[in-house]
Coordinates of C-alpha atoms in Angstrom, one line a residue:
Chain A
X1 CA 0.0 0.1 0.0
X2 CA 2.8 2.4 0.8
X3 CA 3.9 2.4 -2.8
X4 CA 0.8 3.4 -4.1
X5 CA 1.0 7.2 -2.4
X6 CA 4.0 8.3 -3.6
X7 CA 5.5 7.6 -7.3
X8 CA 6.0 8.5 -10.8
X9 CA 4.1 6.9 -13.4
X10 CA 4.8 5.5 -16.9
X11 CA 4.0 7.5 -20.1
X12 CA 1.3 6.2 -22.7
X13 CA 3.9 4.7 -24.8
X14 CA 5.0 2.1 -21.9
X15 CA 1.6 1.4 -21.3
X16 CA 0.9 0.6 -25.0
X17 CA 4.3 -1.7 -25.1
X18 CA 3.2 -3.7 -22.0
X19 CA 0.2 -4.2 -23.0
X20 CA 1.3 -6.1 -26.3
X21 CA 3.4 -8.5 -24.1
X22 CA 0.3 -9.5 -22.0
X23 CA -1.2 -12.9 -22.2
X24 CA -5.0 -12.4 -23.7
X25 CA -6.6 -13.4 -20.1
X26 CA -5.0 -10.4 -18.7
X27 CA -5.6 -8.1 -21.8
X28 CA -9.5 -9.3 -21.2
X29 CA -9.6 -8.6 -17.6
X30 CA -7.8 -4.9 -17.8
X31 CA -10.4 -4.0 -20.3
X32 CA -12.3 -2.7 -16.7
X33 CA -9.2 -0.9 -15.7
X34 CA -10.4 2.4 -17.4
X35 CA -12.3 3.3 -20.9
X36 CA -8.9 4.5 -22.8
X37 CA -7.7 1.0 -22.2
X38 CA -11.1 -0.7 -22.9
X39 CA -10.9 1.2 -26.4
X40 CA -7.4 0.2 -27.2
X41 CA -7.4 -3.4 -26.1
X42 CA -10.6 -3.4 -28.5
X43 CA -9.1 -2.1 -31.3
X44 CA -8.7 -4.2 -34.2
X45 CA -5.3 -3.2 -34.9
X46 CA -4.1 -3.4 -31.3
X47 CA -5.5 -7.0 -31.2
X48 CA -4.3 -7.9 -34.6
X49 CA -0.9 -7.3 -33.7
X50 CA -1.4 -9.0 -30.0
X51 CA -2.7 -12.0 -31.9
X52 CA 0.2 -11.9 -34.1
X53 CA 2.9 -11.6 -31.1
X54 CA 1.3 -14.7 -29.8
X55 CA 1.2 -16.5 -33.1
X56 CA 4.8 -15.8 -33.8
X57 CA 5.5 -17.4 -30.1
X58 CA 5.0 -21.1 -31.9
X59 CA 7.9 -23.5 -31.9
X60 CA 7.1 -26.3 -34.0
X61 CA 8.8 -29.5 -33.6
X62 CA 9.0 -31.6 -36.6
X63 CA 10.0 -35.6 -36.5
X64 CA 10.6 -37.2 -39.7
X65 CA 10.1 -40.8 -39.4
X66 CA 11.7 -43.6 -42.0
X67 CA 8.6 -45.8 -42.4
X68 CA 8.9 -49.2 -40.9
X69 CA 12.2 -48.3 -38.9
X70 CA 11.8 -46.5 -35.6
X71 CA 14.6 -43.9 -35.7
X72 CA 14.5 -40.7 -37.3
X73 CA 15.5 -37.0 -37.5
X74 CA 13.9 -34.1 -36.2
X75 CA 13.9 -30.3 -36.8
X76 CA 12.5 -27.3 -35.1
X77 CA 10.8 -24.3 -36.4
X78 CA 9.9 -21.0 -35.5
X79 CA 7.0 -18.9 -36.6
X80 CA 7.7 -15.4 -38.2
X81 CA 6.4 -12.2 -36.5
X82 CA 3.2 -12.9 -38.6
X83 CA 2.8 -16.4 -37.9
X84 CA 2.3 -17.6 -41.6
X85 CA 6.2 -18.6 -42.5
X86 CA 7.9 -21.5 -40.2
X87 CA 11.4 -20.8 -40.7
X88 CA 14.0 -23.8 -39.8
X89 CA 16.2 -23.4 -36.6
X90 CA 18.5 -26.4 -38.1
X91 CA 18.1 -30.1 -37.8
X92 CA 19.2 -32.1 -35.1
X93 CA 20.6 -34.9 -35.7
X94 CA 20.8 -37.9 -33.3
X95 CA 24.4 -38.7 -31.9
X96 CA 23.9 -42.7 -33.0
X97 CA 20.9 -44.2 -34.9
X98 CA 18.6 -43.8 -32.3
X99 CA 15.9 -46.0 -31.2
X100 CA 12.8 -44.0 -30.7
X101 CA 9.6 -45.1 -28.3
X102 CA 8.8 -41.3 -27.2
X103 CA 9.3 -37.6 -27.4
X104 CA 7.9 -35.0 -25.4
X105 CA 8.3 -31.4 -25.5
X106 CA 7.7 -28.1 -23.5
X107 CA 8.5 -24.7 -24.2
X108 CA 11.8 -25.3 -26.0
X109 CA 12.9 -28.1 -24.6
X110 CA 12.7 -31.6 -25.7
X111 CA 12.9 -35.0 -23.9
X112 CA 13.7 -38.0 -25.7
X113 CA 14.8 -41.8 -25.6
X114 CA 18.0 -42.0 -27.8
X115 CA 19.8 -45.1 -27.1
X116 CA 17.4 -47.9 -26.0
X117 CA 20.4 -50.6 -26.4
X118 CA 22.4 -48.8 -23.9
X119 CA 21.0 -49.1 -20.0
X120 CA 22.7 -46.4 -18.7
X121 CA 21.7 -43.5 -20.9
X122 CA 18.7 -43.7 -22.7
X123 CA 17.3 -40.3 -21.7
X124 CA 18.1 -36.6 -23.3
X125 CA 17.1 -33.5 -22.7
X126 CA 17.5 -31.0 -26.0
X127 CA 17.2 -27.4 -26.4
X128 CA 15.8 -25.8 -29.6
X129 CA 17.2 -22.3 -29.2
X130 CA 20.6 -23.4 -27.9
X131 CA 20.8 -26.8 -29.8
X132 CA 22.5 -28.2 -26.3
X133 CA 21.7 -31.5 -25.6
X134 CA 22.5 -33.4 -22.2
X135 CA 21.8 -36.9 -21.0
X136 CA 19.5 -37.5 -18.2
X137 CA 20.0 -40.7 -16.0
X138 CA 16.7 -42.9 -16.3
X139 CA 14.7 -44.3 -13.6
X140 CA 16.5 -47.9 -13.1
X141 CA 13.1 -49.9 -13.0
X142 CA 12.0 -49.0 -16.2
X143 CA 15.2 -49.8 -18.2
X144 CA 15.5 -53.0 -16.3
X145 CA 12.3 -54.3 -17.1
X146 CA 12.0 -53.3 -20.9
X147 CA 8.4 -52.0 -21.0
X148 CA 6.7 -49.6 -23.0
X149 CA 6.6 -45.7 -22.1
X150 CA 5.3 -42.3 -22.5
X151 CA 7.2 -39.2 -21.7
X152 CA 6.3 -35.8 -20.7
X153 CA 7.7 -32.9 -20.1
X154 CA 6.2 -30.2 -17.9
X155 CA 7.1 -26.6 -16.5
X156 CA 6.0 -26.7 -12.4
X157 CA 5.9 -23.1 -11.5
X158 CA 5.7 -24.1 -7.9
X159 CA 9.0 -24.8 -8.1
X160 CA 10.1 -23.2 -11.0
X161 CA 11.5 -26.4 -12.4
X162 CA 11.0 -28.4 -15.5
X163 CA 9.7 -31.6 -14.7
X164 CA 10.3 -35.2 -16.5
X165 CA 7.5 -37.3 -16.2
X166 CA 8.1 -41.2 -17.5
X167 CA 4.7 -42.9 -17.6
X168 CA 5.5 -46.9 -17.9
X169 CA 3.0 -49.3 -19.2
X170 CA 2.9 -53.0 -19.9
X171 CA 0.7 -55.6 -21.6
X172 CA -1.2 -55.8 -25.0
X173 CA -3.6 -53.2 -23.3
X174 CA -1.4 -50.9 -22.5
X175 CA -2.3 -50.7 -18.6
X176 CA -0.2 -47.7 -16.8
X177 CA 1.8 -49.3 -14.3
X178 CA 3.9 -46.2 -12.9
X179 CA 4.8 -43.0 -13.0
X180 CA 8.4 -41.5 -12.4
X181 CA 9.4 -38.0 -12.2
X182 CA 12.3 -36.0 -11.5
X183 CA 12.7 -32.3 -11.6
X184 CA 15.5 -30.9 -13.9
X185 CA 18.4 -29.4 -11.9
X186 CA 22.1 -30.0 -11.7
X187 CA 22.9 -33.7 -12.2
X188 CA 23.5 -34.7 -8.8
X189 CA 20.2 -33.4 -7.4
X190 CA 18.3 -35.2 -10.3
X191 CA 16.2 -38.1 -8.3
X192 CA 12.9 -40.2 -9.9
X193 CA 10.2 -40.3 -7.6
X194 CA 7.6 -43.2 -8.2
X195 CA 3.7 -43.2 -8.0
X196 CA 1.2 -45.6 -8.9
X197 CA -2.0 -44.5 -10.9
X198 CA -5.2 -44.7 -8.5
X199 CA -7.5 -46.3 -11.5
X200 CA -6.3 -49.0 -13.9
X201 CA -6.0 -47.6 -17.1
X202 CA -5.1 -48.5 -20.7
X203 CA -3.3 -45.5 -22.5
X204 CA -3.2 -47.3 -26.1
X205 CA -3.9 -44.8 -28.4
X206 CA -2.2 -41.4 -29.2
X207 CA -0.8 -39.9 -26.0
X208 CA -1.3 -36.6 -26.3
X209 CA -1.2 -34.9 -22.8
X210 CA -1.5 -31.6 -22.0
X211 CA -0.7 -29.2 -19.3
X212 CA -3.5 -26.2 -18.1
X213 CA -2.9 -24.3 -14.8
X214 CA -0.2 -26.6 -13.5
X215 CA -2.4 -29.8 -14.2
X216 CA -1.4 -32.6 -16.2
X217 CA -4.0 -34.2 -18.4
X218 CA -4.1 -37.2 -20.7
X219 CA -7.1 -39.3 -22.1
X220 CA -7.2 -42.9 -20.7
X221 CA -9.5 -45.9 -21.1
X222 CA -11.0 -48.1 -18.0
X223 CA -10.6 -51.5 -19.4
X224 CA -12.7 -53.2 -16.7
X225 CA -15.8 -51.0 -17.4
X226 CA -16.3 -51.6 -21.1
X227 CA -13.7 -49.2 -22.2
X228 CA -15.1 -46.2 -21.0
X229 CA -13.2 -43.1 -22.1
X230 CA -12.0 -40.3 -19.3
X231 CA -9.6 -37.7 -18.6
X232 CA -7.2 -38.4 -16.0
X233 CA -5.5 -35.4 -14.0
X234 CA -2.2 -34.8 -12.1
X235 CA -1.0 -32.2 -10.1
X236 CA 2.3 -31.4 -11.5
X237 CA 3.5 -29.4 -8.3
X238 CA 2.3 -32.2 -5.7
X239 CA 2.9 -34.9 -8.1
X240 CA -0.1 -36.2 -6.8
X241 CA -3.1 -38.1 -9.3
X242 CA -6.8 -36.4 -9.3
X243 CA -10.2 -37.6 -9.5
X244 CA -10.9 -38.8 -13.2
X245 CA -13.1 -36.5 -15.5
X246 CA -15.6 -38.3 -17.4
X247 CA -15.1 -36.8 -21.1
X248 CA -18.9 -34.9 -22.2
X249 CA -18.9 -37.3 -25.3
X250 CA -18.5 -40.7 -24.8
X251 CA -17.6 -42.4 -27.7
X252 CA -20.4 -44.8 -29.1
X253 CA -18.8 -47.6 -29.9
X254 CA -18.1 -50.1 -27.1
X255 CA -15.5 -52.5 -28.5
X256 CA -12.5 -51.9 -29.6
X257 CA -13.0 -47.8 -28.5
X258 CA -12.0 -46.3 -31.8
X259 CA -13.2 -42.6 -30.6
X260 CA -10.9 -41.4 -28.5
X261 CA -7.9 -41.5 -30.2
X262 CA -9.6 -38.7 -32.3
X263 CA -9.9 -37.1 -29.5
X264 CA -7.3 -33.9 -28.6
X265 CA -7.0 -32.1 -25.5
X266 CA -6.1 -28.4 -25.5
X267 CA -5.5 -25.4 -23.6
X268 CA -8.1 -22.3 -23.9
X269 CA -9.2 -19.3 -21.7
X270 CA -6.8 -21.0 -19.5
X271 CA -9.0 -23.9 -19.1
X272 CA -9.1 -27.6 -20.3
X273 CA -10.7 -27.9 -24.1
X274 CA -11.5 -31.3 -25.7
X275 CA -11.8 -31.4 -29.4
X276 CA -14.1 -34.1 -30.7
X277 CA -15.4 -35.7 -34.2
X278 CA -19.3 -36.0 -33.5
X279 CA -19.5 -37.1 -37.2
X280 CA -17.3 -36.9 -40.5
X281 CA -18.3 -33.5 -41.4
X282 CA -18.9 -31.9 -37.5
X283 CA -16.1 -31.2 -34.8
X284 CA -17.1 -30.1 -31.3
X285 CA -14.8 -28.1 -28.9
X286 CA -15.7 -28.5 -25.2
X287 CA -14.4 -26.5 -22.3
X288 CA -14.2 -27.9 -18.8
X289 CA -15.5 -25.4 -16.0
X290 CA -13.6 -26.2 -13.0
X291 CA -14.8 -23.7 -10.7
X292 CA -17.8 -25.4 -9.4
X293 CA -18.8 -28.9 -10.6
X294 CA -16.8 -30.3 -13.4
X295 CA -19.2 -29.3 -16.4
X296 CA -18.0 -29.5 -19.8
X297 CA -20.1 -26.7 -22.0
X298 CA -19.8 -26.9 -26.0
X299 CA -17.4 -23.9 -27.2
X300 CA -17.2 -24.1 -30.6
X301 CA -18.9 -26.4 -33.6
X302 CA -16.5 -26.9 -36.9
X303 CA -18.1 -27.7 -40.2
X304 CA -16.4 -28.9 -42.7
X305 CA -19.1 -27.0 -45.0
X306 CA -18.6 -23.9 -43.6
X307 CA -14.7 -24.2 -43.9
X308 CA -13.1 -21.7 -46.1
X309 CA -10.3 -22.6 -48.1
X310 CA -10.8 -26.0 -47.0
X311 CA -7.4 -28.4 -47.9
X312 CA -8.7 -30.3 -50.9
X313 CA -7.5 -33.6 -49.0
X314 CA -9.9 -32.5 -45.8
X315 CA -12.7 -34.4 -46.4
X316 CA -14.1 -35.8 -43.4
X317 CA -12.9 -35.7 -39.8
X318 CA -12.8 -39.1 -39.0
X319 CA -10.6 -40.4 -42.3
X320 CA -9.0 -37.2 -42.8
X321 CA -6.7 -35.6 -40.3
X322 CA -7.5 -32.4 -38.5
X323 CA -5.3 -32.4 -35.1
X324 CA -5.8 -29.1 -33.5
X325 CA -2.7 -28.8 -31.4
X326 CA -3.2 -24.9 -29.7
X327 CA -5.3 -21.8 -29.8
X328 CA -4.2 -18.2 -29.8
X329 CA -7.0 -16.1 -28.6
X330 CA -7.3 -12.6 -29.0
X331 CA -8.7 -9.9 -26.7
X332 CA -11.6 -9.3 -29.0
X333 CA -14.1 -12.2 -27.6
X334 CA -14.5 -13.6 -31.0
X335 CA -11.3 -13.6 -33.0
X336 CA -8.9 -16.5 -32.4
X337 CA -6.7 -18.9 -34.2
X338 CA -6.2 -22.8 -33.9
X339 CA -3.1 -24.4 -34.7
X340 CA -4.1 -27.2 -36.8
X341 CA -2.1 -29.9 -38.6
X342 CA -3.8 -31.6 -41.5
X343 CA -1.8 -34.0 -42.9
X344 CA 1.5 -35.2 -41.4
X345 CA 3.5 -32.4 -42.8
X346 CA 0.9 -29.4 -43.1
X347 CA 0.1 -26.9 -40.7
X348 CA -3.1 -24.4 -40.9
X349 CA -4.1 -21.7 -38.4
X350 CA -8.0 -22.0 -38.5
X351 CA -9.5 -18.9 -38.0
X352 CA -12.4 -19.4 -35.2
X353 CA -14.3 -16.3 -36.4
X354 CA -14.2 -16.1 -40.2
X355 CA -13.8 -19.9 -40.2
X356 CA -11.0 -19.5 -42.8
X357 CA -7.7 -21.8 -43.1
X358 CA -4.4 -20.5 -43.7
X359 CA -1.6 -22.6 -44.5
X360 CA 1.6 -22.1 -42.7
X361 CA 4.7 -22.4 -45.5
X362 CA 7.4 -24.5 -43.9
X363 CA 10.7 -24.9 -45.4
X364 CA 11.4 -28.7 -45.2
X365 CA 14.6 -28.4 -47.9
X366 CA 17.2 -28.3 -45.2
X367 CA 15.3 -31.6 -43.4
X368 CA 15.9 -33.4 -47.0
X369 CA 18.9 -32.3 -47.4
X370 CA 19.6 -34.1 -44.1
X371 CA 17.8 -37.2 -44.8
X372 CA 16.4 -37.3 -48.4
X373 CA 12.9 -38.3 -48.7
X374 CA 12.5 -42.1 -49.2
X375 CA 9.3 -43.2 -51.0
X376 CA 8.2 -44.9 -47.7
X377 CA 9.1 -42.2 -45.7
X378 CA 6.9 -39.6 -43.5
X379 CA 6.4 -36.9 -41.2
X380 CA 5.2 -36.9 -37.8
X381 CA 4.9 -33.6 -36.6
X382 CA 4.9 -32.7 -32.7
X383 CA 4.3 -28.9 -31.9
X384 CA 5.6 -26.9 -28.9
X385 CA 4.7 -23.7 -27.7
X386 CA 7.1 -21.4 -26.3
X387 CA 6.6 -19.1 -23.9
X388 CA 8.4 -15.7 -24.1
Chain B
X1 CA 40.8 8.4 -26.4
X2 CA 42.6 6.8 -24.0
X3 CA 45.9 7.8 -23.4
X4 CA 49.2 5.1 -23.4
X5 CA 49.7 3.4 -20.6
X6 CA 45.9 3.8 -19.0
X7 CA 44.5 0.4 -18.8
X8 CA 41.2 2.0 -18.3
X9 CA 39.3 4.9 -18.9
X10 CA 36.7 6.1 -16.5
X11 CA 33.8 8.0 -17.4
X12 CA 32.1 11.0 -14.9
X13 CA 28.4 10.9 -14.7
X14 CA 26.7 13.4 -12.6
X15 CA 23.0 12.9 -12.0
X16 CA 20.0 15.0 -11.3
X17 CA 20.4 15.0 -7.7
X18 CA 24.4 16.3 -7.9
X19 CA 25.9 12.9 -7.3
X20 CA 29.3 12.3 -9.4
X21 CA 29.5 8.2 -10.6
X22 CA 32.6 7.2 -11.8
X23 CA 32.0 4.4 -14.3
X24 CA 34.1 2.0 -16.6
X25 CA 34.2 3.3 -20.0
X26 CA 33.1 0.1 -21.4
X27 CA 29.9 -0.1 -19.1
X28 CA 28.9 3.7 -19.8
X29 CA 28.9 3.2 -23.5
X30 CA 26.3 0.9 -22.9
X31 CA 24.2 4.0 -22.3
X32 CA 23.1 5.2 -26.1
X33 CA 23.0 8.8 -24.8
X34 CA 26.6 8.9 -23.3
X35 CA 27.8 7.1 -26.4
X36 CA 26.6 9.7 -28.8
X37 CA 28.3 12.7 -26.0
X38 CA 31.4 11.4 -26.6
X39 CA 30.6 10.8 -30.6
X40 CA 29.6 14.4 -30.8
X41 CA 32.3 15.9 -28.6
X42 CA 35.3 13.8 -30.0
X43 CA 37.9 16.2 -28.4
X44 CA 36.2 16.2 -24.7
X45 CA 38.7 16.0 -22.1
X46 CA 39.3 13.0 -20.2
X47 CA 37.8 14.4 -17.0
X48 CA 34.6 15.7 -19.1
X49 CA 31.7 15.5 -16.7
X50 CA 28.4 14.1 -18.6
X51 CA 25.6 15.9 -17.0
X52 CA 22.5 13.4 -16.6
X53 CA 19.5 15.8 -15.9
X54 CA 16.8 13.4 -15.7
X55 CA 18.2 10.6 -13.8
X56 CA 18.9 10.5 -10.2
X57 CA 21.6 8.4 -8.3
X58 CA 19.7 5.6 -6.6
X59 CA 18.2 3.9 -10.2
X60 CA 21.3 4.8 -12.2
X61 CA 23.4 2.7 -9.6
X62 CA 21.2 0.2 -10.4
X63 CA 21.4 0.7 -14.0
X64 CA 25.5 0.6 -13.8
X65 CA 25.2 -2.7 -11.8
X66 CA 23.0 -4.5 -14.7
X67 CA 25.4 -3.3 -17.3
X68 CA 28.3 -4.3 -15.6
X69 CA 27.1 -7.5 -14.9
X70 CA 25.8 -8.0 -18.6
X71 CA 29.1 -6.5 -20.1
X72 CA 31.1 -9.0 -18.2
X73 CA 28.4 -11.8 -19.4
X74 CA 29.1 -10.9 -23.0
X75 CA 33.2 -10.6 -22.4
X76 CA 32.9 -14.3 -20.8
X77 CA 30.8 -15.4 -24.0
X78 CA 28.0 -16.3 -21.2
X79 CA 25.4 -14.4 -23.1
X80 CA 21.9 -16.2 -23.3
X81 CA 23.1 -18.7 -20.6
X82 CA 21.8 -19.8 -17.1
X83 CA 24.1 -17.4 -15.2
X84 CA 22.6 -14.5 -17.3
X85 CA 19.1 -15.4 -16.1
X86 CA 19.9 -16.4 -12.8
X87 CA 21.4 -13.1 -12.6
X88 CA 18.3 -11.1 -14.0
X89 CA 15.9 -12.8 -11.9
X90 CA 18.1 -12.1 -8.8
X91 CA 18.4 -8.1 -9.7
X92 CA 14.6 -7.7 -10.1
X93 CA 13.5 -10.0 -7.0
X94 CA 14.3 -7.6 -4.8
X95 CA 13.1 -4.4 -6.5
X96 CA 9.6 -2.8 -5.9
X97 CA 7.3 -1.7 -7.9
X98 CA 8.4 2.1 -7.5
X99 CA 12.1 1.1 -8.3
X100 CA 11.3 -0.5 -11.3
X101 CA 9.2 2.4 -12.8
X102 CA 12.2 4.7 -11.8
X103 CA 14.5 2.2 -13.6
X104 CA 12.4 2.0 -16.5
X105 CA 12.2 5.6 -16.9
X106 CA 16.2 6.1 -16.4
X107 CA 16.9 3.4 -18.7
X108 CA 14.4 5.0 -21.3
X109 CA 16.5 8.1 -21.0
X110 CA 19.9 6.7 -21.3
X111 CA 18.4 4.8 -24.1
X112 CA 19.5 1.4 -23.2
X113 CA 17.7 -1.1 -25.7
X114 CA 18.8 -4.2 -23.8
X115 CA 17.7 -3.3 -20.4
X116 CA 14.6 -1.4 -21.4
X117 CA 13.1 -4.8 -23.2
X118 CA 14.1 -6.6 -20.1
X119 CA 12.3 -4.4 -18.0
X120 CA 8.9 -3.7 -20.1
X121 CA 8.9 -7.6 -19.8
X122 CA 9.4 -7.9 -16.0
X123 CA 6.5 -5.5 -15.4
X124 CA 4.5 -7.5 -18.1
X125 CA 5.0 -10.6 -15.8
X126 CA 4.6 -8.8 -12.7
X127 CA 1.5 -7.3 -13.6
X128 CA -0.2 -10.5 -15.5
X129 CA -1.9 -11.9 -12.9
X130 CA -2.8 -8.7 -11.1
X131 CA -5.9 -7.1 -10.4
X132 CA -7.4 -4.5 -12.2
X133 CA -7.4 -2.3 -9.1
X134 CA -3.4 -3.3 -8.8
X135 CA -2.6 -2.2 -12.1
X136 CA -5.1 1.3 -11.8
X137 CA -2.6 2.4 -8.8
X138 CA 0.5 0.8 -10.6
X139 CA -0.4 3.2 -13.6
X140 CA -1.9 6.0 -11.6
X141 CA -5.0 5.3 -14.2
X142 CA -8.4 6.9 -12.3
X143 CA -11.4 4.5 -13.2
X144 CA -13.8 6.6 -15.2
X145 CA -16.8 3.9 -15.6
X146 CA -19.5 4.0 -13.7
X147 CA -20.5 1.4 -11.0
X148 CA -22.8 -0.1 -13.7
X149 CA -20.6 0.1 -16.9
X150 CA -17.6 -1.7 -14.9
X151 CA -20.3 -4.5 -13.8
X152 CA -21.2 -5.0 -17.4
X153 CA -17.4 -5.3 -18.8
X154 CA -16.5 -7.5 -15.8
X155 CA -19.6 -9.6 -16.4
X156 CA -19.0 -10.4 -20.2
X157 CA -15.5 -11.7 -19.4
X158 CA -16.0 -13.4 -15.9
X159 CA -13.4 -15.9 -17.1
X160 CA -10.7 -13.6 -17.0
X161 CA -11.0 -12.5 -13.4
X162 CA -10.8 -16.2 -12.3
X163 CA -7.2 -17.2 -10.3
X164 CA -6.0 -13.6 -9.7
X165 CA -3.6 -13.0 -7.3
X166 CA -4.2 -10.8 -4.1
X167 CA -3.0 -7.7 -4.3

């Protein structure tokens, strides 16, 4: 309080500069600071500038996989200031032909298995900005018992550290057995903590977790209950599992369950969102209201028919690929872009207001130079958003 | 120009409140305004005192500390590394909002791009989870909404008011 009495105030130029650096949620709140700010934040030029700033903060990790072989090459891309051209930050080659089981991304960091045959060093942390790679001692248990595993990399704001999460699963149905967590720091401080999921759960399909406000979420199935699909949350700070959340739209088919792998978790308005195709030409976006009860509210409906500049290959949300990775929201209520992966190697911004698809130009030449495209080669794109 | 045998040139700066600062040349040259002073007055004597009528001693001391560390980081090839991040985090940790504002005004007057960018980003980070009232006090902005108008704006964007830090 004492600060408020005395004081110098910053001129308007600084106010403008500071505002463009704020996240959308803060801007929306600060519309009620005063009329001038409300007008400024609602101004279409300002929100365009801000939205572009958000779009340019995206870093794309692209993994090219040789078909039938499990090794590949990685490239990272940074979007330009308009968010429509992706510049290659340089390819990253693995030290030895790596066997790839899982990769995880968080901000500009990537966590991956790089040499499965060696028992001591199969985890690496790689920084896409500095191109620095270092090895991380794995949890002993998982390498002794060659189980399948998923990797997750999260930022824990409470301890201000990145945490590596290894989820080990076993059996045909990929039952989640254990969860190992390690805070990244200096090497002698790093040790793994182990916990066991509260529910018998299967994580067979595309494991694409998302972190929203310090909670890590993933989609799982409950095998003993006719393959119920649910969302499993875990608190990143306390490393505790939380009560499971039923999905708003359980898949129609009971066995084998096929609906959930088309579902995709997202973050929007600092809440958990779920993108789910309900028919070949309709995809619903749900948002989870955590404040009172866990209720899902339908936020958007995306229809193939009304899409502007629809890619020719996108004919069905079931057969075609339309994988939403993230949403950048404008401080104007309606505007916003969703970063969508269409084919294995093409990305689009979907404008939630005008329903327009905008292709992101990516320079893949450098990557082809590293590893010429074979006939059966394919891309698998993994994305990550950088914070600053 | 420095004379032969003189290892380090010292630049003299005088603040608005009359304090004299002795600063190593490479650090003082981080200040665009000091650099252009000497560019324009090439034959200025070595003991010339550069007047800084818009900066007082307290923020200038803070700015010298920051620039000195960053000049050293660059010399050691540590730019962009963890130790820089650590230093920056420590540097702002103890600064009050009022000190931050004084620093940003001084860095703006002295025209130090890198520091200005860092300070602006710091303020944005400090404010992003704060309440509307906190931000008004920070910038000295009067609320010109009627209670009804403000209520209407808040209602429309209710989600943005969840999880805000206490003032």
